[in-house]
Amino acid sequence: MSKNTHKAISLISGGLDSMLSTQLLLDQGVHVEGINFFTGFCVEGHTHAIRKKDKKKEKRNNALWVAEQLGIKLHIIDVIEEYKSVLLNPVHGYGQNMNPCLDCKGFMVRKALEWIKENDFDFIITGEVMGQRPMSQRRDTMPVIARESGAGDLLLRPLCAKHLPETYPEQQGWVDREKLLSFHGRSRKPQMALAEEMGFKDYSQPAGGCCFLTDANYSAKLVDLWKARGNREYSLDDIILLKVGRHIRPKPSFKLIVAREEGESRFLHGYRYRYKSLTTISHAGPVVLIIGELDAEDLVLAAQITARFSQGRDDSEVTLQLEDSENKKQSVTVVPIKADKVLPEWYV
Amino acid sequence: MCDDMNDSGKELDARNLLCPLPVIRTQDFVKNLESGDEFVVRCTDPGAKSDIPSWCRINGHKVIDIQQSEYEVLIKIQVVK
Ligand code: SF4
């Protein structure tokens, strides 16, 4: 080969595996930069930024933090719109919840392939480990990602390369296959030992995966949103709001998002120009957003439920303020609904 | 007082966006600027206070100033290309 400096783009999730696979190639003298795709469902940031109880936790974006530890550049790509077709029509279906992992990985590798073509890079690496995840990291599905993304043998998985056929960068001698690894299975011990060896002490190990779609509660809220709407459209606001508050649907036509604490109240307050909202005036209470359509009777029910979550829950009356998205305000006084009248099935 | 820091006039409004969108917007904004240009990013997500400087460090841009008021974080950046 005439080139002697080869460039790889590494899919950085913010977790340990992509950190290790990147370091393996940096150790071989390959120029590596990171790429991170923002689908809107990523666990990063949002929730930590919202909830007050998480205030003490450092609010950092793990992908950026990993890139900084590795000393590489990171390109964060907004794929919110394009990702919709992946989530809505996954060829390979969903995992345990609404996570279309196999299609998702294929999509991300395809985007990375487009990126390397545009930016004159040579190949793509990921932190995948064979047998680690039930859907996308199996011996039979890993080649599917390489094939369907179009990346083919330009896709190298340094942590388990020895279980896979030689890729183009290995064949060309850009990367020494001997120095790549043969990690396999669900145990995290080999990764932790390697992290220790490489001197990484602080790293994040997300339990479920890289996004909210693997979360059962989140997935239930997403399905509820689609059902209520009668179609499967969603906006970024929709999917962010699914991460915040208690979601209560007393009727098919509307749901309430009830802040669980001050941080969430403040966050929901920022949405009051887009949705109707209820706040208690006579007592301290949470901010509640109303999503959907309500008639006069529904409005009373919504106010009674809101009152139930306020300090006035045991009083005979609570006064609230209803604000519509045009900032028009009206006050309503109601008797808080009894605890046993808030039906368990209302909780989404 | 926060407005004092922006004498160059270029400003990126990243308010009401949550992490990592303020970083993505900053990254895209910088693409159209020249080396030496300065601008201010205005954010409401407190996470931006650590993420944007982190993004600047790994990409070699200079953070000139950070100011925080009750609701907003203003970060002044000099582009280095
Ligand atoms: S966990 Fe989420 S981001 Fe990760 S592969 Fe599955 S669907 Fe994609």
GROMACS .gro file of C-alpha atoms and ligand atoms in nm:
model
  437
    1MET     CA    1   0.000   0.000   0.000
    2SER     CA    2   0.121   0.346  -0.078
    3LYS     CA    3  -0.059   0.498   0.218
    4ASN     CA    4   0.112   0.457   0.550
    5THR     CA    5  -0.130   0.641   0.770
    6HIS     CA    6  -0.465   0.475   0.788
    7LYS     CA    7  -0.769   0.627   0.939
    8ALA     CA    8  -1.052   0.456   1.121
    9ILE     CA    9  -1.378   0.590   1.252
   10SER     CA   10  -1.491   0.431   1.576
   11LEU     CA   11  -1.857   0.405   1.681
   12ILE     CA   12  -1.843   0.553   2.029
   13SER     CA   13  -2.140   0.485   2.253
   14GLY     CA   14  -1.986   0.616   2.572
   15GLY     CA   15  -1.954   0.268   2.721
   16LEU     CA   16  -1.646   0.066   2.799
   17ASP     CA   17  -1.636  -0.162   2.495
   18SER     CA   18  -1.599   0.106   2.231
   19MET     CA   19  -1.341   0.273   2.453
   20LEU     CA   20  -1.131  -0.044   2.462
   21SER     CA   21  -1.162  -0.127   2.094
   22THR     CA   22  -1.053   0.226   2.005
   23GLN     CA   23  -0.755   0.213   2.235
   24LEU     CA   24  -0.647  -0.119   2.078
   25LEU     CA   25  -0.621   0.049   1.740
   26LEU     CA   26  -0.461   0.365   1.876
   27ASP     CA   27  -0.197   0.135   2.026
   28GLN     CA   28  -0.132   0.007   1.674
   29GLY     CA   29  -0.068   0.360   1.554
   30VAL     CA   30  -0.392   0.390   1.355
   31HIS     CA   31  -0.544   0.739   1.342
   32VAL     CA   32  -0.886   0.699   1.502
   33GLU     CA   33  -1.170   0.948   1.538
   34GLY     CA   34  -1.501   0.880   1.707
   35ILE     CA   35  -1.854   0.903   1.575
   36ASN     CA   36  -2.168   0.905   1.787
   37PHE     CA   37  -2.523   0.899   1.658
   38PHE     CA   38  -2.800   1.082   1.839
   39THR     CA   39  -3.130   0.905   1.775
   40GLY     CA   40  -3.330   1.095   2.037
   41PHE     CA   41  -3.358   0.781   2.249
   42CYS     CA   42  -3.003   0.787   2.382
   43VAL     CA   43  -2.973   0.760   2.759
   44GLU     CA   44  -2.721   1.043   2.762
   45GLY     CA   45  -2.781   1.372   2.927
   46HIS     CA   46  -3.153   1.424   2.918
   47THR     CA   47  -3.260   1.254   3.232
   48HIS     CA   48  -2.961   1.366   3.432
   49ALA     CA   49  -3.021   1.721   3.322
   50ILE     CA   50  -3.384   1.705   3.427
   51ARG     CA   51  -3.411   1.539   3.764
   52LYS     CA   52  -3.304   1.739   4.060
   53LYS     CA   53  -3.219   1.434   4.266
   54ASP     CA   54  -2.952   1.357   4.007
   55LYS     CA   55  -2.800   1.702   4.059
   56LYS     CA   56  -2.494   1.572   4.233
   57LYS     CA   57  -2.420   1.329   3.956
   58GLU     CA   58  -2.183   1.488   3.714
   59LYS     CA   59  -2.377   1.582   3.403
   60ARG     CA   60  -2.148   1.464   3.134
   61ASN     CA   61  -2.197   1.321   2.794
   62ASN     CA   62  -2.024   0.987   2.815
   63ALA     CA   63  -1.931   0.972   2.448
   64LEU     CA   64  -1.753   1.308   2.473
   65TRP     CA   65  -1.590   1.205   2.795
   66VAL     CA   66  -1.463   0.878   2.642
   67ALA     CA   67  -1.325   1.067   2.341
   68GLU     CA   68  -1.143   1.300   2.574
   69GLN     CA   69  -0.992   1.011   2.771
   70LEU     CA   70  -0.875   0.855   2.446
   71GLY     CA   71  -0.750   1.184   2.308
   72ILE     CA   72  -0.951   1.153   1.987
   73LYS     CA   73  -1.194   1.378   1.803
   74LEU     CA   74  -1.562   1.299   1.824
   75HIS     CA   75  -1.827   1.373   1.565
   76ILE     CA   76  -2.182   1.369   1.702
   77ILE     CA   77  -2.440   1.323   1.432
   78ASP     CA   78  -2.808   1.409   1.461
   79VAL     CA   79  -3.000   1.117   1.306
   80ILE     CA   80  -3.334   1.182   1.476
   81GLU     CA   81  -3.532   1.203   1.151
   82GLU     CA   82  -3.363   0.921   0.966
   83TYR     CA   83  -3.386   0.695   1.266
   84LYS     CA   84  -3.766   0.698   1.252
   85SER     CA   85  -3.778   0.450   0.966
   86VAL     CA   86  -3.541   0.220   1.157
   87LEU     CA   87  -3.762   0.222   1.463
   88LEU     CA   88  -4.092   0.206   1.278
   89ASN     CA   89  -4.011  -0.063   1.022
   90PRO     CA   90  -3.728  -0.282   1.144
   91VAL     CA   91  -3.666  -0.565   0.897
   92HIS     CA   92  -3.533  -0.782   1.179
   93GLY     CA   93  -3.799  -0.688   1.432
   94TYR     CA   94  -3.763  -0.578   1.792
   95GLY     CA   95  -3.574  -0.716   2.087
   96GLN     CA   96  -3.736  -0.763   2.425
   97ASN     CA   97  -3.887  -0.415   2.415
   98MET     CA   98  -3.907  -0.157   2.138
   99ASN     CA   99  -3.537  -0.188   2.059
  100PRO     CA  100  -3.468  -0.271   1.695
  101CYS     CA  101  -3.103  -0.347   1.775
  102LEU     CA  102  -3.004  -0.537   1.465
  103ASP     CA  103  -3.149  -0.282   1.223
  104CYS     CA  104  -3.016  -0.004   1.444
  105LYS     CA  105  -2.659  -0.133   1.433
  106GLY     CA  106  -2.684  -0.182   1.058
  107PHE     CA  107  -2.811   0.173   1.021
  108MET     CA  108  -2.531   0.320   1.232
  109VAL     CA  109  -2.262   0.130   1.047
  110ARG     CA  110  -2.416   0.243   0.716
  111LYS     CA  111  -2.407   0.605   0.836
  112ALA     CA  112  -2.046   0.555   0.943
  113LEU     CA  113  -1.969   0.417   0.597
  114GLU     CA  114  -2.118   0.728   0.436
  115TRP     CA  115  -1.909   0.936   0.673
  116ILE     CA  116  -1.579   0.763   0.592
  117LYS     CA  117  -1.645   0.807   0.220
  118GLU     CA  118  -1.712   1.178   0.263
  119ASN     CA  119  -1.417   1.231   0.493
  120ASP     CA  120  -1.158   1.010   0.329
  121PHE     CA  121  -1.122   0.759   0.609
  122ASP     CA  122  -1.035   0.395   0.547
  123PHE     CA  123  -1.244   0.173   0.772
  124ILE     CA  124  -1.488   0.143   1.061
  125ILE     CA  125  -1.448  -0.013   1.404
  126THR     CA  126  -1.700  -0.095   1.675
  127GLY     CA  127  -1.681  -0.224   2.031
  128GLU     CA  128  -1.903  -0.524   1.960
  129VAL     CA  129  -1.827  -0.849   2.139
  130MET     CA  130  -1.956  -1.173   1.997
  131GLY     CA  131  -2.226  -1.332   2.211
  132GLN     CA  132  -2.264  -1.030   2.434
  133ARG     CA  133  -2.607  -0.913   2.330
  134PRO     CA  134  -2.893  -1.141   2.237
  135MET     CA  135  -2.990  -0.971   1.914
  136SER     CA  136  -2.716  -0.780   1.743
  137GLN     CA  137  -2.400  -0.942   1.872
  138ARG     CA  138  -2.441  -1.308   1.782
  139ARG     CA  139  -2.218  -1.515   1.555
  140ASP     CA  140  -2.495  -1.531   1.297
  141THR     CA  141  -2.608  -1.167   1.320
  142MET     CA  142  -2.272  -0.988   1.322
  143PRO     CA  143  -2.216  -1.068   0.952
  144VAL     CA  144  -2.569  -0.940   0.881
  145ILE     CA  145  -2.467  -0.595   1.008
  146ALA     CA  146  -2.155  -0.595   0.792
  147ARG     CA  147  -2.352  -0.705   0.487
  148GLU     CA  148  -2.668  -0.498   0.518
  149SER     CA  149  -2.485  -0.178   0.608
  150GLY     CA  150  -2.278  -0.214   0.293
  151ALA     CA  151  -1.957  -0.188   0.497
  152GLY     CA  152  -1.861  -0.551   0.431
  153ASP     CA  153  -1.497  -0.614   0.516
  154LEU     CA  154  -1.435  -0.250   0.603
  155LEU     CA  155  -1.603  -0.320   0.936
  156LEU     CA  156  -1.360  -0.440   1.202
  157ARG     CA  157  -1.452  -0.547   1.555
  158PRO     CA  158  -1.120  -0.539   1.741
  159LEU     CA  159  -1.249  -0.699   2.062
  160CYS     CA  160  -1.364  -1.019   1.892
  161ALA     CA  161  -1.187  -1.004   1.555
  162LYS     CA  162  -1.029  -1.343   1.600
  163HIS     CA  163  -1.368  -1.508   1.593
  164LEU     CA  164  -1.450  -1.342   1.263
  165PRO     CA  165  -1.310  -1.363   0.911
  166GLU     CA  166  -1.016  -1.138   0.831
  167THR     CA  167  -1.126  -0.791   0.729
  168TYR     CA  168  -0.973  -0.569   0.463
  169PRO     CA  169  -0.765  -0.359   0.707
  170GLU     CA  170  -0.617  -0.681   0.846
  171GLN     CA  171  -0.550  -0.827   0.501
  172GLN     CA  172  -0.376  -0.509   0.395
  173GLY     CA  173  -0.161  -0.506   0.706
  174TRP     CA  174  -0.302  -0.170   0.825
  175VAL     CA  175  -0.393  -0.351   1.144
  176ASP     CA  176  -0.208  -0.645   1.300
  177ARG     CA  177  -0.463  -0.922   1.352
  178GLU     CA  178  -0.236  -1.086   1.607
  179LYS     CA  179  -0.287  -0.791   1.839
  180LEU     CA  180  -0.665  -0.805   1.812
  181LEU     CA  181  -0.876  -0.999   2.059
  182SER     CA  182  -1.114  -1.291   2.087
  183PHE     CA  183  -1.359  -1.175   2.353
  184HIS     CA  184  -1.676  -1.377   2.360
  185GLY     CA  185  -1.990  -1.406   2.569
  186ARG     CA  186  -2.170  -1.206   2.831
  187SER     CA  187  -1.904  -1.194   3.101
  188ARG     CA  188  -1.764  -0.845   3.151
  189LYS     CA  189  -1.452  -0.966   3.327
  190PRO     CA  190  -1.218  -0.965   3.025
  191GLN     CA  191  -1.321  -0.607   2.945
  192MET     CA  192  -1.264  -0.498   3.303
  193ALA     CA  193  -0.922  -0.663   3.311
  194LEU     CA  194  -0.827  -0.493   2.984
  195ALA     CA  195  -0.952  -0.158   3.116
  196GLU     CA  196  -0.729  -0.203   3.416
  197GLU     CA  197  -0.434  -0.292   3.196
  198MET     CA  198  -0.495   0.014   2.978
  199GLY     CA  199  -0.522   0.234   3.285
  200PHE     CA  200  -0.891   0.325   3.250
  201LYS     CA  201  -1.036   0.363   3.596
  202ASP     CA  202  -1.357   0.552   3.544
  203TYR     CA  203  -1.596   0.430   3.278
  204SER     CA  204  -1.966   0.383   3.234
  205GLN     CA  205  -2.126   0.042   3.200
  206PRO     CA  206  -2.487   0.092   3.100
  207ALA     CA  207  -2.681  -0.214   3.208
  208GLY     CA  208  -2.953  -0.233   2.945
  209GLY     CA  209  -2.787  -0.102   2.633
  210CYS     CA  210  -2.729   0.230   2.473
  211CYS     CA  211  -3.082   0.363   2.469
  212PHE     CA  212  -3.425   0.396   2.628
  213LEU     CA  213  -3.579   0.160   2.375
  214THR     CA  214  -3.448  -0.135   2.577
  215ASP     CA  215  -3.643  -0.011   2.880
  216ALA     CA  216  -3.980  -0.180   2.936
  217ASN     CA  217  -4.149   0.123   3.097
  218TYR     CA  218  -4.027   0.358   2.831
  219SER     CA  219  -4.137   0.123   2.553
  220ALA     CA  220  -4.485   0.093   2.707
  221LYS     CA  221  -4.517   0.472   2.705
  222LEU     CA  222  -4.408   0.490   2.344
  223VAL     CA  223  -4.663   0.227   2.238
  224ASP     CA  224  -4.933   0.412   2.437
  225LEU     CA  225  -4.846   0.736   2.259
  226TRP     CA  226  -4.886   0.575   1.918
  227LYS     CA  227  -5.208   0.402   2.015
  228ALA     CA  228  -5.363   0.724   2.144
  229ARG     CA  229  -5.256   0.910   1.833
  230GLY     CA  230  -5.378   0.648   1.591
  231ASN     CA  231  -5.046   0.647   1.405
  232ARG     CA  232  -4.682   0.592   1.481
  233GLU     CA  233  -4.549   0.941   1.419
  234TYR     CA  234  -4.335   1.106   1.682
  235SER     CA  235  -4.142   1.424   1.734
  236LEU     CA  236  -3.832   1.484   1.943
  237ASP     CA  237  -4.048   1.654   2.208
  238ASP     CA  238  -4.274   1.349   2.226
  239ILE     CA  239  -3.992   1.110   2.294
  240ILE     CA  240  -3.818   1.339   2.540
  241LEU     CA  241  -4.137   1.386   2.738
  242LEU     CA  242  -4.170   1.009   2.768
  243LYS     CA  243  -3.861   1.020   2.987
  244VAL     CA  244  -4.012   1.266   3.234
  245GLY     CA  245  -4.274   1.233   3.509
  246ARG     CA  246  -4.561   0.996   3.580
  247HIS     CA  247  -4.779   0.937   3.277
  248ILE     CA  248  -5.146   0.892   3.359
  249ARG     CA  249  -5.410   0.825   3.096
  250PRO     CA  250  -5.757   0.839   3.252
  251LYS     CA  251  -5.925   0.833   2.908
  252PRO     CA  252  -5.803   0.737   2.563
  253SER     CA  253  -5.831   1.098   2.448
  254PHE     CA  254  -5.586   1.258   2.691
  255LYS     CA  255  -5.301   1.189   2.925
  256LEU     CA  256  -5.137   1.382   3.205
  257ILE     CA  257  -4.766   1.409   3.268
  258VAL     CA  258  -4.720   1.471   3.638
  259ALA     CA  259  -4.380   1.598   3.754
  260ARG     CA  260  -4.233   1.382   4.031
  261GLU     CA  261  -4.009   1.646   4.177
  262GLU     CA  262  -3.892   2.002   4.143
  263GLY     CA  263  -3.644   1.941   3.863
  264GLU     CA  264  -3.913   1.776   3.653
  265SER     CA  265  -4.160   2.055   3.734
  266ARG     CA  266  -3.913   2.310   3.607
  267PHE     CA  267  -3.854   2.108   3.295
  268LEU     CA  268  -4.225   2.060   3.220
  269HIS     CA  269  -4.284   2.429   3.286
  270GLY     CA  270  -4.068   2.495   2.976
  271TYR     CA  271  -4.327   2.307   2.766
  272ARG     CA  272  -4.627   2.511   2.874
  273TYR     CA  273  -4.623   2.707   2.547
  274ARG     CA  274  -4.681   2.387   2.356
  275TYR     CA  275  -4.934   2.206   2.574
  276LYS     CA  276  -5.206   2.287   2.822
  277SER     CA  277  -5.077   2.276   3.177
  278LEU     CA  278  -5.218   2.265   3.528
  279THR     CA  279  -5.054   2.400   3.841
  280THR     CA  280  -5.195   2.417   4.190
  281ILE     CA  281  -5.235   2.769   4.331
  282SER     CA  282  -5.382   2.710   4.677
  283HIS     CA  283  -5.124   2.446   4.768
  284ALA     CA  284  -4.778   2.343   4.663
  285GLY     CA  285  -4.793   2.084   4.387
  286PRO     CA  286  -4.636   1.954   4.069
  287VAL     CA  287  -4.657   2.099   3.719
  288VAL     CA  288  -4.884   1.880   3.508
  289LEU     CA  289  -4.893   1.883   3.128
  290ILE     CA  290  -5.209   1.777   2.948
  291ILE     CA  291  -5.155   1.598   2.621
  292GLY     CA  292  -5.463   1.544   2.409
  293GLU     CA  293  -5.813   1.681   2.387
  294LEU     CA  294  -6.048   1.733   2.682
  295ASP     CA  295  -6.403   1.850   2.728
  296ALA     CA  296  -6.527   2.037   3.039
  297GLU     CA  297  -6.583   1.716   3.232
  298ASP     CA  298  -6.237   1.582   3.145
  299LEU     CA  299  -6.088   1.909   3.259
  300VAL     CA  300  -6.240   1.866   3.604
  301LEU     CA  301  -6.104   1.511   3.619
  302ALA     CA  302  -5.757   1.632   3.514
  303ALA     CA  303  -5.768   1.902   3.782
  304GLN     CA  304  -5.884   1.652   4.046
  305ILE     CA  305  -5.597   1.418   3.961
  306THR     CA  306  -5.349   1.705   3.971
  307ALA     CA  307  -5.488   1.806   4.311
  308ARG     CA  308  -5.434   1.449   4.431
  309PHE     CA  309  -5.062   1.490   4.373
  310SER     CA  310  -5.047   1.825   4.553
  311GLN     CA  311  -5.006   1.910   4.921
  312GLY     CA  312  -5.382   1.967   4.930
  313ARG     CA  313  -5.466   1.604   4.853
  314ASP     CA  314  -5.651   1.560   5.184
  315ASP     CA  315  -5.820   1.902   5.188
  316SER     CA  316  -6.176   1.964   5.080
  317GLU     CA  317  -6.078   2.196   4.793
  318VAL     CA  318  -5.779   2.277   4.582
  319THR     CA  319  -5.754   2.569   4.340
  320LEU     CA  320  -5.554   2.528   4.025
  321GLN     CA  321  -5.455   2.732   3.727
  322LEU     CA  322  -5.512   2.598   3.380
  323GLU     CA  323  -5.297   2.757   3.114
  324ASP     CA  324  -5.333   2.687   2.746
  325SER     CA  325  -5.055   2.697   2.493
  326GLU     CA  326  -5.141   3.060   2.411
  327ASN     CA  327  -5.080   3.159   2.769
  328LYS     CA  328  -5.452   3.209   2.847
  329LYS     CA  329  -5.513   3.132   3.210
  330GLN     CA  330  -5.820   3.027   3.401
  331SER     CA  331  -5.862   2.907   3.755
  332VAL     CA  332  -6.047   2.596   3.859
  333THR     CA  333  -6.140   2.477   4.208
  334VAL     CA  334  -6.197   2.107   4.263
  335VAL     CA  335  -6.220   1.837   4.527
  336PRO     CA  336  -5.910   1.618   4.499
  337ILE     CA  337  -5.986   1.273   4.364
  338LYS     CA  338  -5.968   0.994   4.624
  339ALA     CA  339  -5.655   0.783   4.608
  340ASP     CA  340  -5.846   0.464   4.527
  341LYS     CA  341  -6.021   0.635   4.237
  342VAL     CA  342  -5.691   0.682   4.055
  343LEU     CA  343  -5.705   0.345   3.883
  344PRO     CA  344  -5.384   0.145   3.846
  345GLU     CA  345  -5.457   0.091   3.477
  346TRP     CA  346  -5.441   0.467   3.421
  347TYR     CA  347  -5.069   0.456   3.483
  348VAL     CA  348  -4.890   0.411   3.154
  349MET     CA  349  -2.443   4.124   3.229
  350CYS     CA  350  -2.407   3.806   3.030
  351ASP     CA  351  -2.449   4.002   2.707
  352ASP     CA  352  -2.121   4.185   2.773
  353MET     CA  353  -1.927   3.880   2.673
  354ASN     CA  354  -2.055   3.888   2.318
  355ASP     CA  355  -1.887   4.178   2.144
  356SER     CA  356  -1.838   3.996   1.814
  357GLY     CA  357  -2.213   3.963   1.770
  358LYS     CA  358  -2.214   3.600   1.652
  359GLU     CA  359  -2.442   3.398   1.870
  360LEU     CA  360  -2.579   3.047   1.860
  361ASP     CA  361  -2.911   3.001   2.032
  362ALA     CA  362  -2.914   2.652   2.185
  363ARG     CA  363  -3.174   2.728   2.449
  364ASN     CA  364  -3.434   2.465   2.538
  365LEU     CA  365  -3.223   2.194   2.381
  366LEU     CA  366  -3.103   1.904   2.584
  367CYS     CA  367  -2.769   1.731   2.572
  368PRO     CA  368  -2.622   1.643   2.324
  369LEU     CA  369  -2.813   1.879   2.092
  370PRO     CA  370  -2.632   2.196   2.210
  371VAL     CA  371  -2.304   2.020   2.124
  372ILE     CA  372  -2.434   1.910   1.785
  373ARG     CA  373  -2.552   2.265   1.707
  374THR     CA  374  -2.215   2.405   1.817
  375GLN     CA  375  -2.032   2.153   1.600
  376ASP     CA  376  -2.245   2.241   1.296
  377PHE     CA  377  -2.211   2.615   1.360
  378VAL     CA  378  -1.832   2.591   1.376
  379LYS     CA  379  -1.821   2.419   1.036
  380ASN     CA  380  -1.919   2.748   0.873
  381LEU     CA  381  -1.672   2.964   1.063
  382GLU     CA  382  -1.310   3.052   1.000
  383SER     CA  383  -1.018   3.003   1.232
  384GLY     CA  384  -1.001   3.292   1.479
  385ASP     CA  385  -1.377   3.362   1.466
  386GLU     CA  386  -1.542   3.402   1.802
  387PHE     CA  387  -1.900   3.333   1.900
  388VAL     CA  388  -2.122   3.275   2.199
  389VAL     CA  389  -2.344   2.970   2.257
  390ARG     CA  390  -2.646   3.036   2.475
  391CYS     CA  391  -2.784   2.725   2.649
  392THR     CA  392  -3.035   2.631   2.914
  393ASP     CA  393  -2.926   2.270   2.972
  394PRO     CA  394  -2.677   2.286   3.259
  395GLY     CA  395  -2.501   1.983   3.109
  396ALA     CA  396  -2.378   2.208   2.827
  397LYS     CA  397  -2.140   2.370   3.073
  398SER     CA  398  -1.928   2.058   3.079
  399ASP     CA  399  -2.009   1.909   2.738
  400ILE     CA  400  -1.934   2.208   2.515
  401PRO     CA  401  -1.593   2.279   2.674
  402SER     CA  402  -1.519   1.906   2.649
  403TRP     CA  403  -1.611   1.911   2.279
  404CYS     CA  404  -1.388   2.220   2.234
  405ARG     CA  405  -1.095   2.053   2.407
  406ILE     CA  406  -1.106   1.742   2.189
  407ASN     CA  407  -1.145   1.945   1.872
  408GLY     CA  408  -0.884   2.206   1.959
  409HIS     CA  409  -1.114   2.510   1.989
  410LYS     CA  410  -1.062   2.762   2.265
  411VAL     CA  411  -1.317   2.837   2.538
  412ILE     CA  412  -1.268   3.204   2.619
  413ASP     CA  413  -1.532   3.254   2.883
  414ILE     CA  414  -1.818   3.078   3.059
  415GLN     CA  415  -2.092   3.266   3.239
  416GLN     CA  416  -2.383   3.119   3.421
  417SER     CA  417  -2.699   3.290   3.533
  418GLU     CA  418  -2.994   3.122   3.701
  419TYR     CA  419  -3.142   2.986   3.380
  420GLU     CA  420  -2.872   3.018   3.118
  421VAL     CA  421  -2.516   2.920   3.046
  422LEU     CA  422  -2.319   3.134   2.799
  423ILE     CA  423  -2.002   2.995   2.652
  424LYS     CA  424  -1.771   3.205   2.440
  425ILE     CA  425  -1.563   3.008   2.193
  426GLN     CA  426  -1.278   3.092   1.959
  427VAL     CA  427  -1.257   2.867   1.655
  428VAL     CA  428  -0.921   2.707   1.589
  429LYS     CA  429  -0.888   2.525   1.256
  430SF4     S1  430  -2.981  -0.050   2.250
  430SF4    FE1  431  -3.078   0.113   2.129
  430SF4     S2  432  -2.906   0.229   2.036
  430SF4    FE2  433  -2.825   0.031   2.109
  430SF4     S3  434  -2.837  -0.102   1.928
  430SF4    FE3  435  -3.026  -0.136   2.045
  430SF4     S4  436  -3.174   0.006   1.958
  430SF4    FE4  437  -2.971   0.073   1.889
   0.00000   0.00000   0.00000
